[in-house]
Amino acid sequence: MAYENLLINDEDGILVVTINREKALNALNTQTMLELGRFFTEDALQRENVKGVILTGAGEKAFVAGADIKEFLGLDATKGQEMAQRGQDVFFAIERFPKPVIALVNGFALGGGCELSMACHMRIATENARFGQPEVNLGIIPGYGGTQRLIQYIGKSKAIELLLTGDMIKADEALRLGLVNYVLPAEEAMGKAKELIGKTATKGPIAIAKVIESVNAYFQHDEDGFAREVSEFGYTTGTEDFKEGAQAFIEKRPADFKGE
Ligand code: DAK
């Protein structure tokens, strides 16, 4: 599939997706959101032998500096709601993607950019990364799940401070708060992301997908996450992968999972 604003590289089953609008600090315009949606709901699901996805921004300055402010001018309440729903659907598709998705946050992750990183399963920040939800500076609130996911990661107390002040935090503060998994020099971050995906790729693929579903269910208030975990646990115990995993353990050899 052809993309205008995404670069996709398949590196031995790890799909490295780069948002490629460096001059606009990789701001999420409508086209980029459409392409992210298409990638996660069609292209990446249809590809074979995918181990996981690493999402990053072009250049050394920004992961994503937010929604594209230059597209905001024609917005009214109705269009704003439609845009928020479409955007949230894209971010849910990322959060529900059955393989690990890691955000490699290589600079500013502001507004929609911070929200995008939070829809990913893990975040690796480079030392120059900055996170923030500055929507209140523009007189709006986060529209792509930021008021919900920021609380999930760092708790209400600090989340509400960042949401109300619009303040930016540095990478080391994001690590301290639990917003990111690792902070690394820029030259080491991609290696770490690939190492993490490589590790998950040796596990049972059904189990990986079911962990993601069950963790997500914890935050779905129309659904009991504990009950979902019981049901998904039951499902995985019925798979060939589980038999192979247990057998391999007993035989002291690496498991050969087939995803069945
Ligand atoms: N949108 C469009 N262009 C942007 C941009 C953005 N968010 N951020 C930066 N750029 C552009 C700048 O306009 C500039 O373009 P030129 O002037 O060269 O043409 C270029 O990128 C370089 O930026 P700067 O010259 O400003 O670079 P600096 O190093 O001086 O500053 C900065 C870097 C990241 C601190 C600064 O660019 C900045 O403050 N950017 C804006 C950050 C921000 O407020 N982002 C938006 C957050 S609000 C919604 C759903 C979601 C959202 C909204 C609505 N609905 C459903 C309705 C989400 C909203 C947000 O994300």
mmCIF file of C-alpha atoms and ligand atoms in Angstrom:
data_model
loop_
_atom_site.group_PDB
_atom_site.id
_atom_site.type_symbol
_atom_site.label_atom_id
_atom_site.label_comp_id
_atom_site.label_asym_id
_atom_site.label_seq_id
_atom_site.Cartn_x
_atom_site.Cartn_y
_atom_site.Cartn_z
ATOM 1 C CA MET A 1 0.000 0.000 0.000
ATOM 2 C CA ALA A 2 1.227 3.500 -0.791
ATOM 3 C CA TYR A 3 1.570 6.064 1.975
ATOM 4 C CA GLU A 4 2.176 9.797 1.698
ATOM 5 C CA ASN A 5 3.191 10.499 5.291
ATOM 6 C CA LEU A 6 4.337 7.150 6.657
ATOM 7 C CA LEU A 7 7.559 5.301 5.911
ATOM 8 C CA ILE A 8 7.222 1.573 6.532
ATOM 9 C CA ASN A 9 10.253 -0.679 6.832
ATOM 10 C CA ASP A 10 9.927 -4.384 7.457
ATOM 11 C CA GLU A 11 13.056 -5.328 9.382
ATOM 12 C CA ASP A 12 12.877 -9.088 9.805
ATOM 13 C CA GLY A 13 9.208 -8.974 10.832
ATOM 14 C CA ILE A 14 9.537 -5.817 12.937
ATOM 15 C CA LEU A 15 7.583 -3.076 11.161
ATOM 16 C CA VAL A 16 9.281 0.270 11.739
ATOM 17 C CA VAL A 17 6.739 3.003 10.990
ATOM 18 C CA THR A 18 8.079 6.555 10.731
ATOM 19 C CA ILE A 19 5.713 9.518 10.631
ATOM 20 C CA ASN A 20 7.393 11.532 7.953
ATOM 21 C CA ARG A 21 6.444 15.225 8.217
ATOM 22 C CA GLU A 22 9.656 16.502 9.699
ATOM 23 C CA LYS A 23 9.116 20.139 8.634
ATOM 24 C CA ALA A 24 5.859 20.241 10.635
ATOM 25 C CA LEU A 25 7.471 18.296 13.518
ATOM 26 C CA ASN A 26 5.444 15.273 12.368
ATOM 27 C CA ALA A 27 2.139 16.903 13.355
ATOM 28 C CA LEU A 28 -0.859 14.629 12.816
ATOM 29 C CA ASN A 29 -2.844 16.053 9.914
ATOM 30 C CA THR A 30 -5.944 14.339 8.537
ATOM 31 C CA GLN A 31 -3.984 12.408 5.916
ATOM 32 C CA THR A 32 -1.557 11.023 8.496
ATOM 33 C CA MET A 33 -4.415 9.928 10.756
ATOM 34 C CA LEU A 34 -6.099 8.181 7.811
ATOM 35 C CA GLU A 35 -2.858 6.416 6.968
ATOM 36 C CA LEU A 36 -2.243 5.314 10.563
ATOM 37 C CA GLY A 37 -5.796 3.935 10.639
ATOM 38 C CA ARG A 38 -5.293 2.075 7.350
ATOM 39 C CA PHE A 39 -1.960 0.708 8.506
ATOM 40 C CA PHE A 40 -3.179 -0.685 11.825
ATOM 41 C CA THR A 41 -6.620 -1.933 10.703
ATOM 42 C CA GLU A 42 -5.652 -3.387 7.307
ATOM 43 C CA ASP A 43 -2.054 -3.430 6.138
ATOM 44 C CA ALA A 44 -0.272 -4.579 9.305
ATOM 45 C CA LEU A 45 -2.979 -7.147 10.097
ATOM 46 C CA GLN A 46 -2.744 -8.660 6.614
ATOM 47 C CA ARG A 47 1.034 -9.001 6.559
ATOM 48 C CA GLU A 48 2.516 -12.332 7.530
ATOM 49 C CA ASN A 49 5.202 -12.999 10.137
ATOM 50 C CA VAL A 50 4.800 -9.651 11.886
ATOM 51 C CA LYS A 51 6.567 -9.653 15.248
ATOM 52 C CA GLY A 52 5.578 -6.151 16.309
ATOM 53 C CA VAL A 53 5.573 -2.482 15.363
ATOM 54 C CA ILE A 54 7.892 0.380 16.310
ATOM 55 C CA LEU A 55 6.342 3.800 15.771
ATOM 56 C CA THR A 56 8.590 6.854 15.597
ATOM 57 C CA GLY A 57 8.922 10.332 14.062
ATOM 58 C CA ALA A 58 11.212 11.560 11.303
ATOM 59 C CA GLY A 59 14.185 13.713 12.303
ATOM 60 C CA GLU A 60 15.813 14.294 15.653
ATOM 61 C CA LYS A 61 13.501 16.913 17.078
ATOM 62 C CA ALA A 62 10.029 15.458 17.351
ATOM 63 C CA PHE A 63 8.101 12.255 17.736
ATOM 64 C CA VAL A 64 4.845 14.106 17.002
ATOM 65 C CA ALA A 65 4.255 17.747 18.047
ATOM 66 C CA GLY A 66 0.492 17.244 18.239
ATOM 67 C CA ALA A 67 -2.482 17.413 15.984
ATOM 68 C CA ASP A 68 -1.858 19.724 13.030
ATOM 69 C CA ILE A 69 -2.914 23.097 14.427
ATOM 70 C CA LYS A 70 -3.091 24.544 10.914
ATOM 71 C CA GLU A 71 -6.096 22.290 10.207
ATOM 72 C CA PHE A 72 -7.981 23.467 13.302
ATOM 73 C CA LEU A 73 -9.334 26.693 11.872
ATOM 74 C CA GLY A 74 -12.437 25.294 10.150
ATOM 75 C CA LEU A 75 -13.496 23.195 13.126
ATOM 76 C CA ASP A 76 -16.857 23.561 14.847
ATOM 77 C CA ALA A 77 -18.409 21.465 17.615
ATOM 78 C CA THR A 78 -19.881 18.863 15.236
ATOM 79 C CA LYS A 79 -16.758 18.492 13.127
ATOM 80 C CA GLY A 80 -14.653 18.441 16.302
ATOM 81 C CA GLN A 81 -16.666 15.546 17.724
ATOM 82 C CA GLU A 82 -16.466 13.612 14.453
ATOM 83 C CA MET A 83 -12.730 14.175 14.317
ATOM 84 C CA ALA A 84 -12.292 13.042 17.923
ATOM 85 C CA GLN A 85 -14.298 9.858 17.301
ATOM 86 C CA ARG A 86 -12.337 9.026 14.132
ATOM 87 C CA GLY A 87 -9.049 9.702 15.922
ATOM 88 C CA GLN A 88 -10.017 7.635 18.933
ATOM 89 C CA ASP A 89 -10.920 4.752 16.640
ATOM 90 C CA VAL A 90 -7.413 4.874 15.140
ATOM 91 C CA PHE A 91 -5.791 4.953 18.569
ATOM 92 C CA PHE A 92 -7.991 2.068 19.805
ATOM 93 C CA ALA A 93 -6.826 0.066 16.775
ATOM 94 C CA ILE A 94 -3.235 0.647 17.902
ATOM 95 C CA GLU A 95 -4.012 -0.250 21.509
ATOM 96 C CA ARG A 96 -5.809 -3.422 20.388
ATOM 97 C CA PHE A 97 -3.196 -4.466 17.834
ATOM 98 C CA PRO A 98 -2.443 -8.135 18.583
ATOM 99 C CA LYS A 99 1.349 -7.722 18.493
ATOM 100 C CA PRO A 100 3.406 -5.367 20.656
ATOM 101 C CA VAL A 101 3.493 -1.756 19.474
ATOM 102 C CA ILE A 102 6.325 0.359 20.881
ATOM 103 C CA ALA A 103 6.510 4.137 20.572
ATOM 104 C CA LEU A 104 10.093 5.287 20.120
ATOM 105 C CA VAL A 105 9.668 8.849 21.333
ATOM 106 C CA ASN A 106 12.563 10.731 19.781
ATOM 107 C CA GLY A 107 11.718 14.317 20.742
ATOM 108 C CA PHE A 108 8.526 16.309 21.355
ATOM 109 C CA ALA A 109 5.446 14.204 22.108
ATOM 110 C CA LEU A 110 2.826 16.874 22.631
ATOM 111 C CA GLY A 111 -0.967 16.795 22.582
ATOM 112 C CA GLY A 112 -2.020 14.218 20.000
ATOM 113 C CA GLY A 113 1.621 13.049 19.921
ATOM 114 C CA CYS A 114 1.654 12.261 23.630
ATOM 115 C CA GLU A 115 -1.750 10.586 23.163
ATOM 116 C CA LEU A 116 -0.399 8.540 20.255
ATOM 117 C CA SER A 117 2.538 7.341 22.351
ATOM 118 C CA MET A 118 0.126 6.380 25.140
ATOM 119 C CA ALA A 119 -1.985 4.271 22.772
ATOM 120 C CA CYS A 120 1.121 2.157 22.126
ATOM 121 C CA HIS A 121 1.855 -0.741 24.476
ATOM 122 C CA MET A 122 5.284 0.539 25.559
ATOM 123 C CA ARG A 123 7.252 3.775 25.245
ATOM 124 C CA ILE A 124 10.991 4.169 24.867
ATOM 125 C CA ALA A 125 12.119 7.781 25.103
ATOM 126 C CA THR A 126 15.363 9.291 23.908
ATOM 127 C CA GLU A 127 17.038 11.696 26.343
ATOM 128 C CA ASN A 128 15.749 14.763 24.450
ATOM 129 C CA ALA A 129 12.092 13.615 24.564
ATOM 130 C CA ARG A 130 9.482 15.979 26.018
ATOM 131 C CA PHE A 131 5.923 15.041 26.894
ATOM 132 C CA GLY A 132 2.919 17.255 27.441
ATOM 133 C CA GLN A 133 -0.782 17.829 26.871
ATOM 134 C CA PRO A 134 -0.817 21.543 25.958
ATOM 135 C CA GLU A 135 -4.378 21.548 24.576
ATOM 136 C CA VAL A 136 -5.581 23.988 27.243
ATOM 137 C CA ASN A 137 -3.172 26.550 25.730
ATOM 138 C CA LEU A 138 -5.371 26.378 22.625
ATOM 139 C CA GLY A 139 -8.627 26.429 24.596
ATOM 140 C CA ILE A 140 -9.460 22.798 23.922
ATOM 141 C CA ILE A 141 -9.027 19.516 25.757
ATOM 142 C CA PRO A 142 -7.262 16.363 24.567
ATOM 143 C CA GLY A 143 -9.496 14.600 22.042
ATOM 144 C CA TYR A 144 -7.645 11.371 21.400
ATOM 145 C CA GLY A 145 -7.924 9.708 24.801
ATOM 146 C CA GLY A 146 -5.376 11.858 26.672
ATOM 147 C CA THR A 147 -7.590 12.598 29.672
ATOM 148 C CA GLN A 148 -8.110 8.865 30.164
ATOM 149 C CA ARG A 149 -4.787 7.244 29.333
ATOM 150 C CA LEU A 150 -2.578 9.766 31.133
ATOM 151 C CA ILE A 151 -4.395 8.902 34.381
ATOM 152 C CA GLN A 152 -3.990 5.204 33.624
ATOM 153 C CA TYR A 153 -0.213 5.566 33.338
ATOM 154 C CA ILE A 154 0.701 8.139 35.988
ATOM 155 C CA GLY A 155 -2.309 8.426 38.306
ATOM 156 C CA LYS A 156 -4.849 11.208 38.754
ATOM 157 C CA SER A 157 -2.770 13.564 40.883
ATOM 158 C CA LYS A 158 0.037 14.273 38.425
ATOM 159 C CA ALA A 159 -2.130 13.696 35.339
ATOM 160 C CA ILE A 160 -4.598 16.399 36.284
ATOM 161 C CA GLU A 161 -1.710 18.801 36.965
ATOM 162 C CA LEU A 162 -0.240 18.224 33.506
ATOM 163 C CA LEU A 163 -3.658 18.420 31.822
ATOM 164 C CA LEU A 164 -4.621 21.628 33.629
ATOM 165 C CA THR A 165 -1.285 23.444 33.256
ATOM 166 C CA GLY A 166 -0.250 22.205 29.802
ATOM 167 C CA ASP A 167 3.290 21.904 31.187
ATOM 168 C CA MET A 168 5.888 19.806 29.408
ATOM 169 C CA ILE A 169 7.963 17.232 31.247
ATOM 170 C CA LYS A 170 11.394 15.895 30.343
ATOM 171 C CA ALA A 171 12.177 12.257 29.628
ATOM 172 C CA ASP A 172 13.662 11.538 33.067
ATOM 173 C CA GLU A 173 10.530 12.903 34.768
ATOM 174 C CA ALA A 174 8.360 10.793 32.428
ATOM 175 C CA LEU A 175 10.370 7.756 33.515
ATOM 176 C CA ARG A 176 9.999 8.633 37.191
ATOM 177 C CA LEU A 177 6.234 8.991 36.773
ATOM 178 C CA GLY A 178 5.899 5.689 34.909
ATOM 179 C CA LEU A 179 4.854 7.220 31.606
ATOM 180 C CA VAL A 180 7.762 5.612 29.732
ATOM 181 C CA ASN A 181 9.455 2.249 30.056
ATOM 182 C CA TYR A 182 13.018 3.349 29.288
ATOM 183 C CA VAL A 183 15.024 6.509 28.615
ATOM 184 C CA LEU A 184 18.072 5.917 26.439
ATOM 185 C CA PRO A 185 20.581 7.810 24.296
ATOM 186 C CA ALA A 186 19.165 8.209 20.783
ATOM 187 C CA GLU A 187 21.625 5.718 19.293
ATOM 188 C CA GLU A 188 20.533 2.967 21.701
ATOM 189 C CA ALA A 189 16.750 3.419 21.653
ATOM 190 C CA MET A 190 15.947 1.536 18.435
ATOM 191 C CA GLY A 191 18.088 -1.410 19.545
ATOM 192 C CA LYS A 192 16.176 -1.626 22.821
ATOM 193 C CA ALA A 193 12.802 -1.474 21.037
ATOM 194 C CA LYS A 194 13.868 -4.283 18.710
ATOM 195 C CA GLU A 195 15.225 -6.308 21.613
ATOM 196 C CA LEU A 196 11.876 -6.083 23.435
ATOM 197 C CA ILE A 197 9.883 -7.082 20.353
ATOM 198 C CA GLY A 198 12.389 -9.854 19.625
ATOM 199 C CA LYS A 199 11.848 -11.214 23.117
ATOM 200 C CA THR A 200 8.042 -11.224 22.779
ATOM 201 C CA ALA A 201 8.352 -12.939 19.378
ATOM 202 C CA THR A 202 9.771 -16.042 21.064
ATOM 203 C CA LYS A 203 6.598 -16.430 23.144
ATOM 204 C CA GLY A 204 3.282 -17.989 22.187
ATOM 205 C CA PRO A 205 1.630 -15.578 19.715
ATOM 206 C CA ILE A 206 -1.872 -16.343 20.947
ATOM 207 C CA ALA A 207 -0.749 -15.676 24.519
ATOM 208 C CA ILE A 208 0.793 -12.340 23.444
ATOM 209 C CA ALA A 209 -2.478 -11.250 21.794
ATOM 210 C CA LYS A 210 -4.520 -12.369 24.786
ATOM 211 C CA VAL A 211 -2.308 -10.519 27.286
ATOM 212 C CA ILE A 212 -2.893 -7.356 25.260
ATOM 213 C CA GLU A 213 -6.681 -7.947 25.198
ATOM 214 C CA SER A 214 -6.836 -8.724 28.895
ATOM 215 C CA VAL A 215 -4.731 -5.731 29.946
ATOM 216 C CA ASN A 216 -6.900 -3.461 27.796
ATOM 217 C CA ALA A 217 -10.028 -4.953 29.387
ATOM 218 C CA TYR A 218 -8.862 -3.711 32.801
ATOM 219 C CA PHE A 219 -9.656 -0.204 31.659
ATOM 220 C CA GLN A 220 -12.954 -0.941 29.895
ATOM 221 C CA HIS A 221 -15.557 -0.097 32.461
ATOM 222 C CA ASP A 222 -18.324 -1.846 30.578
ATOM 223 C CA GLU A 223 -16.283 -4.986 31.013
ATOM 224 C CA ASP A 224 -14.823 -6.744 34.052
ATOM 225 C CA GLY A 225 -11.089 -7.079 33.355
ATOM 226 C CA PHE A 226 -10.707 -9.885 35.878
ATOM 227 C CA ALA A 227 -13.535 -11.842 34.244
ATOM 228 C CA ARG A 228 -12.001 -11.232 30.837
ATOM 229 C CA GLU A 229 -8.689 -12.527 32.125
ATOM 230 C CA VAL A 230 -10.342 -15.729 33.362
ATOM 231 C CA SER A 231 -11.973 -16.286 29.989
ATOM 232 C CA GLU A 232 -8.802 -15.564 27.975
ATOM 233 C CA PHE A 233 -6.744 -17.718 30.329
ATOM 234 C CA GLY A 234 -9.170 -20.573 29.676
ATOM 235 C CA TYR A 235 -8.832 -20.007 25.940
ATOM 236 C CA THR A 236 -5.016 -20.135 25.991
ATOM 237 C CA THR A 237 -4.957 -23.332 28.033
ATOM 238 C CA GLY A 238 -6.869 -25.013 25.180
ATOM 239 C CA THR A 239 -4.256 -24.147 22.532
ATOM 240 C CA GLU A 240 -1.560 -26.324 20.973
ATOM 241 C CA ASP A 241 0.898 -23.587 21.932
ATOM 242 C CA PHE A 242 0.203 -24.183 25.590
ATOM 243 C CA LYS A 243 0.792 -27.923 25.211
ATOM 244 C CA GLU A 244 4.035 -27.210 23.340
ATOM 245 C CA GLY A 245 5.159 -24.630 25.918
ATOM 246 C CA ALA A 246 4.594 -26.992 28.835
ATOM 247 C CA GLN A 247 6.189 -29.920 27.000
ATOM 248 C CA ALA A 248 9.236 -27.838 26.026
ATOM 249 C CA PHE A 249 9.693 -26.755 29.643
ATOM 250 C CA ILE A 250 9.639 -30.332 30.846
ATOM 251 C CA GLU A 251 12.072 -31.366 28.091
ATOM 252 C CA LYS A 252 14.343 -28.378 28.892
ATOM 253 C CA ARG A 253 14.295 -27.050 25.303
ATOM 254 C CA PRO A 254 13.052 -23.796 23.684
ATOM 255 C CA ALA A 255 9.379 -23.962 22.692
ATOM 256 C CA ASP A 256 8.467 -24.098 19.012
ATOM 257 C CA PHE A 257 5.188 -22.143 18.978
ATOM 258 C CA LYS A 258 2.940 -22.364 15.910
ATOM 259 C CA GLY A 259 0.276 -19.863 16.942
ATOM 260 C CA GLU A 260 -2.351 -22.607 17.059
HETATM 261 N N1 DAK B 1 0.786 21.621 14.014
HETATM 262 C C1 DAK B 1 1.215 22.179 12.870
HETATM 263 N N2 DAK B 1 2.477 22.635 12.689
HETATM 264 C C2 DAK B 1 3.327 22.532 13.729
HETATM 265 C C3 DAK B 1 2.947 21.959 14.974
HETATM 266 C C4 DAK B 1 1.595 21.482 15.094
HETATM 267 N N3 DAK B 1 1.144 20.913 16.181
HETATM 268 N N4 DAK B 1 4.002 22.010 15.808
HETATM 269 C C5 DAK B 1 5.008 22.577 15.113
HETATM 270 N N5 DAK B 1 4.616 22.897 13.876
HETATM 271 C C6 DAK B 1 5.402 23.531 12.823
HETATM 272 C C7 DAK B 1 5.626 25.002 13.128
HETATM 273 O O1 DAK B 1 4.525 25.768 12.717
HETATM 274 C C8 DAK B 1 6.865 25.276 12.298
HETATM 275 O O2 DAK B 1 6.465 25.402 10.928
HETATM 276 P P1 DAK B 1 7.024 26.616 10.026
HETATM 277 O O3 DAK B 1 6.728 27.852 10.773
HETATM 278 O O4 DAK B 1 8.502 26.331 9.927
HETATM 279 O O5 DAK B 1 6.278 26.462 8.732
HETATM 280 C C9 DAK B 1 7.646 23.979 12.404
HETATM 281 O O6 DAK B 1 6.701 22.959 12.788
HETATM 282 C C10 DAK B 1 8.738 24.013 13.450
HETATM 283 O O7 DAK B 1 8.165 24.421 14.675
HETATM 284 P P2 DAK B 1 8.754 25.639 15.558
HETATM 285 O O8 DAK B 1 9.438 26.629 14.684
HETATM 286 O O9 DAK B 1 7.661 26.118 16.429
HETATM 287 O O10 DAK B 1 9.859 24.881 16.410
HETATM 288 P P3 DAK B 1 10.401 25.285 17.860
HETATM 289 O O11 DAK B 1 11.597 24.430 18.095
HETATM 290 O O12 DAK B 1 10.533 26.758 17.997
HETATM 291 O O13 DAK B 1 9.245 24.805 18.856
HETATM 292 C C11 DAK B 1 7.556 23.336 19.697
HETATM 293 C C12 DAK B 1 8.922 23.471 18.981
HETATM 294 C C13 DAK B 1 7.151 21.846 19.653
HETATM 295 C C14 DAK B 1 7.724 23.747 21.164
HETATM 296 C C15 DAK B 1 6.530 24.249 19.015
HETATM 297 O O14 DAK B 1 6.558 23.936 17.609
HETATM 298 C C16 DAK B 1 5.140 24.073 19.503
HETATM 299 O O15 DAK B 1 4.776 24.547 20.569
HETATM 300 N N6 DAK B 1 4.309 23.371 18.693
HETATM 301 C C17 DAK B 1 2.935 23.213 18.975
HETATM 302 C C18 DAK B 1 2.710 22.231 20.091
HETATM 303 C C19 DAK B 1 1.255 22.076 20.314
HETATM 304 O O16 DAK B 1 0.596 22.946 20.893
HETATM 305 N N7 DAK B 1 0.723 21.027 19.723
HETATM 306 C C20 DAK B 1 -0.692 20.840 19.643
HETATM 307 C C21 DAK B 1 -1.157 20.280 20.899
HETATM 308 S S1 DAK B 1 -2.897 20.240 20.852
HETATM 309 C C22 DAK B 1 -8.949 17.012 18.367
HETATM 310 C C23 DAK B 1 -8.268 15.903 18.735
HETATM 311 C C24 DAK B 1 -6.999 16.022 19.166
HETATM 312 C C25 DAK B 1 -6.420 17.258 19.241
HETATM 313 C C26 DAK B 1 -7.124 18.358 18.863
HETATM 314 C C27 DAK B 1 -8.402 18.260 18.434
HETATM 315 N N8 DAK B 1 -10.286 16.929 17.903
HETATM 316 C C28 DAK B 1 -10.856 15.668 17.784
HETATM 317 C C29 DAK B 1 -10.985 18.046 17.440
HETATM 318 C C30 DAK B 1 -5.099 17.398 19.668
HETATM 319 C C31 DAK B 1 -4.603 18.606 19.883
HETATM 320 C C32 DAK B 1 -3.233 18.800 20.094
HETATM 321 O O17 DAK B 1 -2.414 17.976 19.754
#
